[in-house]
Amino acid sequence: MILLTSAGGKTGRAMISTFAAAGEKVRAVMRRDDADAELMSLGAVEVVHADLMDAAAMADAAKGCRAIYYICPNMTEQEQTFGENIIAAAKAAEVDRLVFHSVLHTQVQALQHHWNRLFVEEAILESGVPYSILQVGSYYQNMLPGWAKMKETGIHAMAYEVEAPMSLVDLGDVADAAVKVLNDPGCANGIFEICGPIITLTEKAEILSDVLGQPIEARRLPADDAVAHAAHMGVGEFGQDCMRRMFAHYDIHGLVGSARVLEWIIGRPPVDFETFARKVAG
Ligand SMILES: NC(=O)c1ccc[n+]([C@@H]2O[C@H](COP(=O)([O-])OP(=O)(O)OC[C@H]3O[C@@H](n4cnc5c(N)ncnc54)[C@H](OP(=O)(O)O)[C@@H]3O)[C@@H](O)[C@H]2O)c1
């Protein structure tokens, strides 16, 4: 049995499907209680309701599991406590592996929510639990909620420079890599960058124009507009601050890693943006 946290989120759902297709039994942990049937239909064999703040509940949830796939909620002030609770649960359950779904460039202090995660990575390294850490780039799939609006307006907008280099990645490739890392004893005690080839907003817009057969313009959305939208969607002060810092950093540096590691893990080239776009358009 694999314990999977934040199972009802975008990443968690992708992991359930891929893990189940690989024959893994997934115990899905989520807070909400309105999506059990959906998670079971994706392939989870058990759904447990628990808050990552609740150390005892997490320890209970991990009982009998051979591994934990730890997804932390995004941009949270509780990053460290959540991490401590998961490490304690992993130790108590004596799991063979704790896989941490982390982010690219936890070394960068300017990226507040990435930097906070560095200390969870450090605690995992010092925990004595066999671990794997995946430092994952931004997903292509993040643009899906805005896909219809992009087609309607002819504008692909993000809150950073249109020429900023980004190592985006297909969430399906991330899930394929996750299941391989989880089950490969040679990946124990390893830290892996999981990202695809570099692409800019301008290049994405050119590909989208071709795929959709209509002109799509790359445009830099003011960071304040993106943060205001996030606030409207329920992102709190801490998350809003993380977003402002992130966009300012992306403006100058983008977010770039090496796609070689992902290719090596999944045994094929990562899905490129054009393939992703054609699949969504089709
Ligand atoms: N999106 C990306 O491009 C990307 C790229 C690389 C890495 N990541 C990382 O992947 C992780 C997940 O991102 P996502 O985009 O999939 O997030 P998401 O869709 O917002 O899902 C987050 C999940 O966290 C759960 N959650 C929040 N607070 C919780 C708590 N106190 N206890 C238990 N569960 C809690 C929520 O569960 P409920 O719905 O039950 O409240 C929700 O299902 C983040 O750590 C992020 O940094 C994301």
Short mmCIF file of N, CA, C and O in Angstrom, two decimals, residues 127-238:
data_model
loop_
_atom_site.label_atom_id
_atom_site.label_comp_id
_atom_site.label_asym_id
_atom_site.label_seq_id
_atom_site.Cartn_x
_atom_site.Cartn_y
_atom_site.Cartn_z
N SER A 127 16.61 12.25 8.34
CA SER A 127 15.62 11.47 9.10
C SER A 127 16.00 10.00 9.28
O SER A 127 15.48 9.31 10.15
N GLY A 128 16.86 9.52 8.41
CA GLY A 128 17.18 8.09 8.44
C GLY A 128 16.19 7.25 7.63
O GLY A 128 16.38 6.04 7.47
N VAL A 129 15.14 7.87 7.11
CA VAL A 129 14.16 7.15 6.28
C VAL A 129 14.69 7.13 4.83
O VAL A 129 15.11 8.17 4.33
N PRO A 130 14.67 5.95 4.16
CA PRO A 130 15.06 5.95 2.75
C PRO A 130 14.14 6.89 1.96
O PRO A 130 12.92 6.80 2.08
N TYR A 131 14.71 7.78 1.19
CA TYR A 131 13.91 8.83 0.55
C TYR A 131 14.23 8.96 -0.93
O TYR A 131 15.27 8.47 -1.41
N SER A 132 13.33 9.62 -1.64
CA SER A 132 13.64 10.17 -2.96
C SER A 132 12.96 11.53 -3.00
O SER A 132 11.84 11.68 -2.50
N ILE A 133 13.65 12.49 -3.56
CA ILE A 133 13.08 13.85 -3.67
C ILE A 133 12.98 14.20 -5.16
O ILE A 133 13.96 14.10 -5.89
N LEU A 134 11.77 14.55 -5.57
CA LEU A 134 11.55 14.99 -6.95
C LEU A 134 11.41 16.50 -6.95
O LEU A 134 10.49 17.03 -6.30
N GLN A 135 12.30 17.19 -7.62
CA GLN A 135 12.23 18.66 -7.71
C GLN A 135 11.60 19.00 -9.06
O GLN A 135 12.26 18.97 -10.09
N VAL A 136 10.31 19.28 -9.00
CA VAL A 136 9.47 19.28 -10.20
C VAL A 136 9.26 20.71 -10.74
O VAL A 136 8.99 21.64 -9.98
N GLY A 137 9.33 20.84 -12.07
CA GLY A 137 9.05 22.11 -12.74
C GLY A 137 7.54 22.35 -12.84
O GLY A 137 6.73 21.49 -12.50
N SER A 138 7.17 23.55 -13.35
CA SER A 138 5.74 23.88 -13.50
C SER A 138 5.11 23.03 -14.60
O SER A 138 5.73 22.77 -15.63
N TYR A 139 3.86 22.66 -14.40
CA TYR A 139 3.17 21.78 -15.35
C TYR A 139 2.61 22.56 -16.54
O TYR A 139 2.10 23.67 -16.39
N TYR A 140 2.63 21.94 -17.72
CA TYR A 140 1.89 22.49 -18.87
C TYR A 140 0.42 22.66 -18.48
O TYR A 140 -0.26 23.59 -18.89
N GLN A 141 -0.06 21.70 -17.67
CA GLN A 141 -1.50 21.63 -17.35
C GLN A 141 -1.99 22.86 -16.58
O GLN A 141 -3.21 23.07 -16.50
N ASN A 142 -1.08 23.67 -16.05
CA ASN A 142 -1.53 24.86 -15.30
C ASN A 142 -2.31 25.83 -16.17
O ASN A 142 -3.06 26.66 -15.67
N MET A 143 -2.12 25.73 -17.50
CA MET A 143 -2.83 26.67 -18.37
C MET A 143 -4.24 26.19 -18.72
O MET A 143 -5.02 26.94 -19.33
N LEU A 144 -4.60 24.97 -18.33
CA LEU A 144 -5.90 24.42 -18.75
C LEU A 144 -7.10 25.23 -18.27
O LEU A 144 -8.04 25.44 -19.04
N PRO A 145 -7.11 25.72 -17.00
CA PRO A 145 -8.28 26.51 -16.59
C PRO A 145 -8.49 27.76 -17.45
O PRO A 145 -9.61 28.26 -17.56
N GLY A 146 -7.43 28.27 -18.08
CA GLY A 146 -7.55 29.48 -18.90
C GLY A 146 -7.59 29.19 -20.39
O GLY A 146 -7.53 30.11 -21.21
N TRP A 147 -7.69 27.91 -20.76
CA TRP A 147 -7.61 27.51 -22.17
C TRP A 147 -8.73 28.16 -23.01
O TRP A 147 -8.49 28.74 -24.08
N ALA A 148 -9.96 28.07 -22.52
CA ALA A 148 -11.10 28.59 -23.30
C ALA A 148 -10.97 30.10 -23.47
O ALA A 148 -11.20 30.64 -24.57
N LYS A 149 -10.56 30.78 -22.39
CA LYS A 149 -10.41 32.24 -22.48
C LYS A 149 -9.29 32.62 -23.46
O LYS A 149 -9.41 33.59 -24.21
N MET A 150 -8.22 31.82 -23.46
CA MET A 150 -7.11 32.08 -24.39
C MET A 150 -7.61 32.00 -25.83
O MET A 150 -7.31 32.86 -26.66
N LYS A 151 -8.43 31.00 -26.13
CA LYS A 151 -8.93 30.85 -27.49
C LYS A 151 -9.87 32.00 -27.85
O LYS A 151 -9.86 32.52 -28.96
N GLU A 152 -10.66 32.40 -26.87
CA GLU A 152 -11.65 33.45 -27.11
C GLU A 152 -10.97 34.82 -27.34
O GLU A 152 -11.35 35.56 -28.24
N THR A 153 -9.92 35.11 -26.55
CA THR A 153 -9.27 36.43 -26.63
C THR A 153 -8.08 36.45 -27.58
O THR A 153 -7.63 37.52 -27.98
N GLY A 154 -7.53 35.27 -27.90
CA GLY A 154 -6.33 35.22 -28.73
C GLY A 154 -5.09 35.65 -27.95
O GLY A 154 -4.07 36.01 -28.55
N ILE A 155 -5.15 35.60 -26.62
CA ILE A 155 -4.01 36.03 -25.80
C ILE A 155 -3.64 34.93 -24.81
O ILE A 155 -4.50 34.44 -24.07
N HIS A 156 -2.35 34.55 -24.83
CA HIS A 156 -1.83 33.62 -23.81
C HIS A 156 -1.02 34.47 -22.83
O HIS A 156 0.07 34.94 -23.16
N ALA A 157 -1.59 34.72 -21.68
CA ALA A 157 -0.97 35.66 -20.73
C ALA A 157 -0.49 34.93 -19.48
O ALA A 157 -1.18 34.06 -18.94
N MET A 158 0.70 35.30 -19.03
CA MET A 158 1.23 34.85 -17.74
C MET A 158 1.86 36.08 -17.09
O MET A 158 2.21 37.04 -17.77
N ALA A 159 2.07 36.02 -15.77
CA ALA A 159 2.51 37.22 -15.05
C ALA A 159 4.04 37.31 -14.97
O ALA A 159 4.60 37.62 -13.93
N TYR A 160 4.70 37.00 -16.08
CA TYR A 160 6.15 37.19 -16.16
C TYR A 160 6.54 37.45 -17.61
O TYR A 160 5.73 37.28 -18.53
N GLU A 161 7.81 37.88 -17.78
CA GLU A 161 8.30 38.28 -19.10
C GLU A 161 8.06 37.20 -20.16
O GLU A 161 8.27 36.01 -19.89
N VAL A 162 7.66 37.64 -21.34
CA VAL A 162 7.32 36.67 -22.39
C VAL A 162 8.54 35.89 -22.89
O VAL A 162 8.40 34.83 -23.49
N GLU A 163 9.75 36.43 -22.63
CA GLU A 163 10.97 35.72 -23.06
C GLU A 163 11.62 34.95 -21.92
O GLU A 163 12.73 34.42 -22.07
N ALA A 164 10.97 34.89 -20.76
CA ALA A 164 11.56 34.17 -19.62
C ALA A 164 11.63 32.67 -19.95
O ALA A 164 10.63 32.08 -20.37
N PRO A 165 12.80 32.03 -19.77
CA PRO A 165 12.91 30.60 -20.09
C PRO A 165 12.32 29.75 -18.97
O PRO A 165 12.63 29.94 -17.80
N MET A 166 11.46 28.81 -19.34
CA MET A 166 10.78 27.97 -18.35
C MET A 166 10.93 26.50 -18.76
O MET A 166 10.64 26.12 -19.89
N SER A 167 11.35 25.67 -17.81
CA SER A 167 11.41 24.22 -18.05
C SER A 167 10.08 23.60 -17.62
O SER A 167 9.99 23.01 -16.55
N LEU A 168 9.07 23.79 -18.44
CA LEU A 168 7.74 23.26 -18.10
C LEU A 168 7.73 21.74 -18.33
O LEU A 168 8.59 21.20 -19.02
N VAL A 169 6.73 21.09 -17.75
CA VAL A 169 6.71 19.63 -17.83
C VAL A 169 5.27 19.14 -17.88
O VAL A 169 4.36 19.78 -17.32
N ASP A 170 5.09 18.01 -18.55
CA ASP A 170 3.77 17.39 -18.62
C ASP A 170 3.51 16.61 -17.33
O ASP A 170 4.35 15.80 -16.91
N LEU A 171 2.36 16.84 -16.72
CA LEU A 171 2.05 16.17 -15.44
C LEU A 171 2.02 14.65 -15.60
O LEU A 171 2.38 13.92 -14.67
N GLY A 172 1.65 14.17 -16.78
CA GLY A 172 1.66 12.72 -17.03
C GLY A 172 3.08 12.17 -16.96
O GLY A 172 3.31 11.08 -16.40
N ASP A 173 4.04 12.92 -17.50
CA ASP A 173 5.45 12.49 -17.41
C ASP A 173 5.92 12.49 -15.96
O ASP A 173 6.68 11.63 -15.54
N VAL A 174 5.47 13.50 -15.19
CA VAL A 174 5.86 13.58 -13.77
C VAL A 174 5.35 12.34 -13.05
O VAL A 174 6.08 11.70 -12.27
N ALA A 175 4.11 11.96 -13.31
CA ALA A 175 3.53 10.78 -12.65
C ALA A 175 4.25 9.50 -13.08
O ALA A 175 4.51 8.62 -12.25
N ASP A 176 4.61 9.40 -14.37
CA ASP A 176 5.36 8.22 -14.85
C ASP A 176 6.71 8.14 -14.13
O ASP A 176 7.16 7.06 -13.74
N ALA A 177 7.35 9.29 -13.98
CA ALA A 177 8.65 9.32 -13.28
C ALA A 177 8.46 8.95 -11.81
O ALA A 177 9.27 8.21 -11.24
N ALA A 178 7.39 9.44 -11.20
CA ALA A 178 7.15 9.19 -9.77
C ALA A 178 7.04 7.70 -9.49
O ALA A 178 7.66 7.18 -8.54
N VAL A 179 6.29 6.99 -10.32
CA VAL A 179 6.08 5.57 -10.06
C VAL A 179 7.38 4.78 -10.28
O VAL A 179 7.68 3.83 -9.57
N LYS A 180 8.18 5.22 -11.25
CA LYS A 180 9.46 4.54 -11.49
C LYS A 180 10.42 4.76 -10.34
O LYS A 180 11.07 3.83 -9.85
N VAL A 181 10.51 6.00 -9.88
CA VAL A 181 11.42 6.32 -8.78
C VAL A 181 11.00 5.56 -7.52
O VAL A 181 11.84 5.00 -6.80
N LEU A 182 9.70 5.54 -7.27
CA LEU A 182 9.16 4.87 -6.08
C LEU A 182 9.56 3.39 -6.03
O LEU A 182 9.84 2.85 -4.96
N ASN A 183 9.57 2.76 -7.20
CA ASN A 183 9.79 1.31 -7.23
C ASN A 183 11.21 0.88 -7.60
O ASN A 183 11.49 -0.32 -7.62
N ASP A 184 12.08 1.83 -7.88
CA ASP A 184 13.45 1.48 -8.24
C ASP A 184 14.34 1.63 -7.01
O ASP A 184 14.57 2.75 -6.53
N PRO A 185 14.83 0.49 -6.47
CA PRO A 185 15.69 0.59 -5.28
C PRO A 185 16.90 1.49 -5.52
O PRO A 185 17.40 2.13 -4.61
N GLY A 186 17.34 1.58 -6.78
CA GLY A 186 18.49 2.43 -7.11
C GLY A 186 18.19 3.91 -6.99
O GLY A 186 19.10 4.73 -7.01
N CYS A 187 16.90 4.26 -6.88
CA CYS A 187 16.53 5.68 -6.74
C CYS A 187 16.39 6.09 -5.28
O CYS A 187 16.04 7.24 -5.00
N ALA A 188 16.63 5.13 -4.35
CA ALA A 188 16.59 5.51 -2.93
C ALA A 188 17.73 6.46 -2.64
O ALA A 188 18.83 6.30 -3.16
N ASN A 189 17.45 7.46 -1.80
CA ASN A 189 18.43 8.45 -1.37
C ASN A 189 18.95 9.30 -2.54
O ASN A 189 20.11 9.70 -2.57
N GLY A 190 18.04 9.55 -3.48
CA GLY A 190 18.39 10.38 -4.63
C GLY A 190 17.51 11.61 -4.71
O GLY A 190 16.36 11.60 -4.25
N ILE A 191 18.07 12.68 -5.29
CA ILE A 191 17.33 13.93 -5.52
C ILE A 191 17.33 14.16 -7.03
O ILE A 191 18.39 14.17 -7.65
N PHE A 192 16.12 14.29 -7.62
CA PHE A 192 16.00 14.31 -9.07
C PHE A 192 15.23 15.54 -9.55
O PHE A 192 14.12 15.79 -9.09
N GLU A 193 15.82 16.27 -10.50
CA GLU A 193 15.08 17.35 -11.15
C GLU A 193 14.13 16.71 -12.16
O GLU A 193 14.56 15.86 -12.95
N ILE A 194 12.87 17.12 -12.11
CA ILE A 194 11.88 16.55 -13.04
C ILE A 194 11.27 17.70 -13.84
O ILE A 194 10.36 18.40 -13.37
N CYS A 195 11.83 17.94 -15.02
CA CYS A 195 11.28 19.02 -15.85
C CYS A 195 11.51 18.72 -17.32
O CYS A 195 12.29 17.83 -17.67
N GLY A 196 10.81 19.44 -18.16
CA GLY A 196 10.89 19.22 -19.61
C GLY A 196 11.80 20.23 -20.28
O GLY A 196 12.55 20.96 -19.61
N PRO A 197 11.74 20.28 -21.63
CA PRO A 197 12.61 21.21 -22.37
C PRO A 197 12.23 22.67 -22.12
O PRO A 197 11.08 22.97 -21.81
N ILE A 198 13.21 23.54 -22.28
CA ILE A 198 12.98 24.98 -22.04
C ILE A 198 12.08 25.56 -23.12
O ILE A 198 12.22 25.25 -24.30
N ILE A 199 11.16 26.41 -22.68
CA ILE A 199 10.28 27.10 -23.62
C ILE A 199 9.91 28.47 -23.04
O ILE A 199 9.88 28.63 -21.81
N THR A 200 9.68 29.44 -23.92
CA THR A 200 9.25 30.77 -23.46
C THR A 200 7.76 30.94 -23.79
O THR A 200 7.18 30.18 -24.57
N LEU A 201 7.18 31.99 -23.22
CA LEU A 201 5.77 32.29 -23.49
C LEU A 201 5.58 32.60 -24.98
O LEU A 201 4.59 32.19 -25.60
N THR A 202 6.56 33.32 -25.55
CA THR A 202 6.49 33.66 -26.98
C THR A 202 6.47 32.39 -27.83
O THR A 202 5.66 32.26 -28.76
N GLU A 203 7.34 31.45 -27.49
CA GLU A 203 7.39 30.19 -28.26
C GLU A 203 6.10 29.39 -28.09
O GLU A 203 5.60 28.78 -29.03
N LYS A 204 5.56 29.40 -26.87
CA LYS A 204 4.29 28.69 -26.65
C LYS A 204 3.19 29.30 -27.52
O LYS A 204 2.38 28.58 -28.11
N ALA A 205 3.15 30.65 -27.56
CA ALA A 205 2.10 31.32 -28.34
C ALA A 205 2.22 30.96 -29.82
O ALA A 205 1.21 30.77 -30.51
N GLU A 206 3.47 30.87 -30.33
CA GLU A 206 3.67 30.50 -31.74
C GLU A 206 3.13 29.08 -31.99
O GLU A 206 2.44 28.83 -32.98
N ILE A 207 3.43 28.17 -31.09
CA ILE A 207 2.96 26.79 -31.24
C ILE A 207 1.43 26.75 -31.14
O ILE A 207 0.75 26.09 -31.94
N LEU A 208 0.88 27.50 -30.20
CA LEU A 208 -0.58 27.50 -30.02
C LEU A 208 -1.27 28.08 -31.27
O LEU A 208 -2.33 27.59 -31.68
N SER A 209 -0.66 29.11 -31.87
CA SER A 209 -1.24 29.69 -33.09
C SER A 209 -1.34 28.63 -34.18
O SER A 209 -2.36 28.50 -34.87
N ASP A 210 -0.26 27.85 -34.30
CA ASP A 210 -0.21 26.81 -35.33
C ASP A 210 -1.23 25.70 -35.02
O ASP A 210 -2.00 25.28 -35.88
N VAL A 211 -1.23 25.26 -33.77
CA VAL A 211 -2.10 24.13 -33.38
C VAL A 211 -3.57 24.52 -33.49
O VAL A 211 -4.40 23.73 -33.94
N LEU A 212 -3.91 25.74 -33.05
CA LEU A 212 -5.32 26.15 -33.00
C LEU A 212 -5.79 26.79 -34.31
O LEU A 212 -6.99 27.02 -34.50
N GLY A 213 -4.83 27.11 -35.20
CA GLY A 213 -5.20 27.73 -36.48
C GLY A 213 -5.78 29.12 -36.29
O GLY A 213 -6.64 29.56 -37.06
N GLN A 214 -5.32 29.83 -35.29
CA GLN A 214 -5.74 31.22 -35.05
C GLN A 214 -4.57 31.94 -34.38
O GLN A 214 -3.78 31.30 -33.68
N PRO A 215 -4.44 33.26 -34.59
CA PRO A 215 -3.31 33.94 -33.96
C PRO A 215 -3.47 33.99 -32.44
O PRO A 215 -4.53 34.35 -31.94
N ILE A 216 -2.41 33.58 -31.74
CA ILE A 216 -2.37 33.66 -30.28
C ILE A 216 -1.15 34.54 -29.93
O ILE A 216 -0.04 34.25 -30.36
N GLU A 217 -1.41 35.58 -29.16
CA GLU A 217 -0.34 36.51 -28.79
C GLU A 217 0.12 36.23 -27.37
O GLU A 217 -0.70 36.00 -26.47
N ALA A 218 1.46 36.25 -27.18
CA ALA A 218 2.02 36.11 -25.83
C ALA A 218 1.96 37.47 -25.15
O ALA A 218 2.35 38.47 -25.74
N ARG A 219 1.45 37.51 -23.94
CA ARG A 219 1.37 38.81 -23.25
C ARG A 219 1.73 38.66 -21.77
O ARG A 219 1.36 37.67 -21.14
N ARG A 220 2.47 39.66 -21.29
CA ARG A 220 2.83 39.65 -19.87
C ARG A 220 1.71 40.30 -19.08
O ARG A 220 1.43 41.48 -19.23
N LEU A 221 1.07 39.49 -18.23
CA LEU A 221 -0.01 39.99 -17.37
C LEU A 221 0.63 40.71 -16.18
O LEU A 221 1.60 40.20 -15.62
N PRO A 222 0.14 41.90 -15.78
CA PRO A 222 0.72 42.53 -14.59
C PRO A 222 0.60 41.59 -13.39
O PRO A 222 -0.46 40.98 -13.17
N ALA A 223 1.69 41.48 -12.62
CA ALA A 223 1.70 40.57 -11.46
C ALA A 223 0.55 40.90 -10.51
O ALA A 223 -0.08 39.99 -9.95
N ASP A 224 0.26 42.21 -10.35
CA ASP A 224 -0.82 42.60 -9.42
C ASP A 224 -2.16 42.00 -9.85
O ASP A 224 -2.98 41.62 -9.01
N ASP A 225 -2.39 41.93 -11.16
CA ASP A 225 -3.65 41.35 -11.66
C ASP A 225 -3.73 39.86 -11.33
O ASP A 225 -4.77 39.35 -10.90
N ALA A 226 -2.57 39.17 -11.53
CA ALA A 226 -2.56 37.72 -11.25
C ALA A 226 -2.76 37.47 -9.76
O ALA A 226 -3.48 36.55 -9.36
N VAL A 227 -2.14 38.31 -8.93
CA VAL A 227 -2.26 38.13 -7.48
C VAL A 227 -3.70 38.45 -7.05
O VAL A 227 -4.28 37.73 -6.22
N ALA A 228 -4.28 39.49 -7.62
CA ALA A 228 -5.67 39.84 -7.28
C ALA A 228 -6.62 38.70 -7.66
O ALA A 228 -7.53 38.35 -6.90
N HIS A 229 -6.36 38.09 -8.81
CA HIS A 229 -7.20 36.96 -9.23
C HIS A 229 -7.05 35.79 -8.24
O HIS A 229 -8.05 35.18 -7.83
N ALA A 230 -5.79 35.53 -7.83
CA ALA A 230 -5.55 34.44 -6.88
C ALA A 230 -6.25 34.73 -5.55
O ALA A 230 -6.84 33.83 -4.93
N ALA A 231 -6.18 36.00 -5.11
CA ALA A 231 -6.85 36.38 -3.85
C ALA A 231 -8.35 36.12 -3.97
O ALA A 231 -8.99 35.59 -3.05
N HIS A 232 -8.90 36.47 -5.13
CA HIS A 232 -10.33 36.25 -5.39
C HIS A 232 -10.67 34.75 -5.32
O HIS A 232 -11.76 34.36 -4.89
N MET A 233 -9.70 33.92 -5.72
CA MET A 233 -9.91 32.46 -5.71
C MET A 233 -9.62 31.84 -4.35
O MET A 233 -9.64 30.63 -4.18
N GLY A 234 -9.26 32.70 -3.36
CA GLY A 234 -9.09 32.19 -2.00
C GLY A 234 -7.65 32.06 -1.52
O GLY A 234 -7.41 31.57 -0.41
N VAL A 235 -6.67 32.47 -2.34
CA VAL A 235 -5.27 32.40 -1.90
C VAL A 235 -5.04 33.49 -0.85
O VAL A 235 -5.37 34.66 -1.07
N GLY A 236 -4.48 33.11 0.29
CA GLY A 236 -4.30 34.04 1.42
C GLY A 236 -3.09 34.95 1.24
O GLY A 236 -2.39 34.89 0.22
N GLU A 237 -2.84 35.78 2.28
CA GLU A 237 -1.76 36.77 2.24
C GLU A 237 -0.40 36.13 1.95
O GLU A 237 0.39 36.64 1.16
N PHE A 238 -0.13 35.02 2.64
CA PHE A 238 1.17 34.36 2.48
C PHE A 238 1.36 33.93 1.02
O PHE A 238 2.41 34.19 0.41
#
